[in-house]
Every structure is written in C-alpha cells, then in structure tokens.
Amino acid sequence: MSRPRPRARAARSGPPRLVAFNKPMNVLSQFTDDTHWPGLGRHLDLPGLYPAGRLDRDSEGLLLLTNDGGLQARLTDPKHKMPKTYLVQVEGGPQEDQLEALRTGVTLKDGPTRPAEVTRIEPPELWERDPPVRVRLTVPDAWLSMTIREGRNRQVRRMVAHVGLPCLRLVRWRIGPYALDGLEPGTWRDLEPPRR
C-alpha cells in the first residue's frame, strides 16, 4: 500500500499570486538573514510567498515570488527551459570567438552547458550599484545580454569566466515574459500570473 507523499508547503490560501522583486546586491534569496547578510524579509512583508528560483548574493535583479507551487515549478524546473536574460558587465573586450563559445555552450566542471543567446550591447541605463563596481582604468570592460535556459549555481558567471571574461556585474533582467522594466532596487510589484 502506498502512502501519500507529504507536501513541502501548506496549501495555497487565496488566488495565485506572482510578484516581481528587484533584488539588490548583498541580499540573500531567502527571507531570513544569516550571520553576515540580510534576507528578503528586510525588503518584503509578503506572507505565503516564496522565491521561484534564486539569485546569488552578489547578483542583482529580477526575482519572482509566488504562493503557487505549480507555478513555482514551471518557472524553475529545467525541463520547462524558461529563458532567463541577464545583463552582464565583463572585464575585457569580448572577441567573436569568445561569444561564439558561449553561443555553442561551454564545458564547466559540472558538465556542458546548453547554448546561450549572447550579444554585445551598449552600457545599459541601470541604477548605481552599492558598493560600486571595481573597474580598472587600464582594462576595458563591456556589457553583454545573455539568455540561458537552465539555472545551475553561478552559471552565467562561470560561463563568461570560462571564456576569459571575468564578470564584474550581473543583473537578471527577464524571466520568460516577466521583465524588471522600471522596478527600482529593493522594490516589488504584483504581476499577472499565467493562466494554466
């Protein structure tokens, strides 16, 4: 006789809710603080919502939160291949062979990556970062728009470093149809959840 599987979280109360949050640098993608860094609870008082995915402490940008476990799975499960677009400031001047390597996929310690969509872009109009990006005056820097369809730990940083372009700043700009457009760091807004 099989037993029912326990639920990870209590059943959702109320209608499905989806929230976009612009996560500042040095904020954890969890509600509780740790010894050294603040969590989401310092910026959000949204009971019953949980992050759909993560952003590293030193990354900024779009973090989606929801009270719907099914939606959370669709946004984060690699089998759904939800595109995630990042604005990436790199040290150095990207050469076409470096960009092509990212476009075809690179092999990291945890295996080969899927191909990424990568283009060099003009510096985007973003908020000032606190602390500021450490830029060396003798070394050029550039911005890339990079879209991936998987979500390994620190994947974008590791991919650009693998091709010789250390990451200086990483901002997640878009997840599927949801974009950061106009959302200031530390602020949030409700989104229309997708229909099932």
Short mmCIF file of C-alpha atoms in Angstrom, two decimals, residues 2 4 20 22 28 39 55-56 61 64 72 89 105 123 125 136 139 145 147 155 159 164 172 175-176 178-179 188:
data_model
loop_
_atom_site.label_atom_id
_atom_site.label_comp_id
_atom_site.label_asym_id
_atom_site.label_seq_id
_atom_site.Cartn_x
_atom_site.Cartn_y
_atom_site.Cartn_z
CA SER A 2 1.49 3.35 -1.00
CA PRO A 4 0.57 9.80 0.08
CA ALA A 20 8.45 40.71 -9.19
CA ASN A 22 14.35 43.80 -7.80
CA LEU A 28 20.09 36.72 0.11
CA GLY A 39 17.50 38.26 3.63
CA LEU A 55 19.93 34.83 -7.31
CA ASP A 56 23.40 34.77 -5.80
CA GLY A 61 17.80 41.99 -10.46
CA LEU A 64 9.95 36.17 -8.84
CA GLN A 72 6.97 27.90 -8.95
CA GLN A 89 29.33 43.52 -17.31
CA GLY A 105 27.85 26.02 -24.98
CA PRO A 123 26.10 50.00 -21.40
CA GLU A 125 20.92 52.59 -18.04
CA ARG A 136 40.40 49.02 -13.59
CA VAL A 139 41.48 47.26 -18.60
CA SER A 145 22.98 40.45 -22.96
CA THR A 147 19.92 34.40 -22.25
CA GLN A 155 26.20 29.56 -14.18
CA MET A 159 30.43 30.62 -18.34
CA GLY A 164 38.26 34.56 -20.31
CA ARG A 172 18.93 39.36 -14.16
CA ILE A 175 12.47 35.54 -16.75
CA GLY A 176 10.24 34.32 -19.58
CA TYR A 178 8.42 38.95 -16.98
CA ALA A 179 10.90 41.84 -17.03
CA TRP A 188 8.35 44.98 -5.85
#
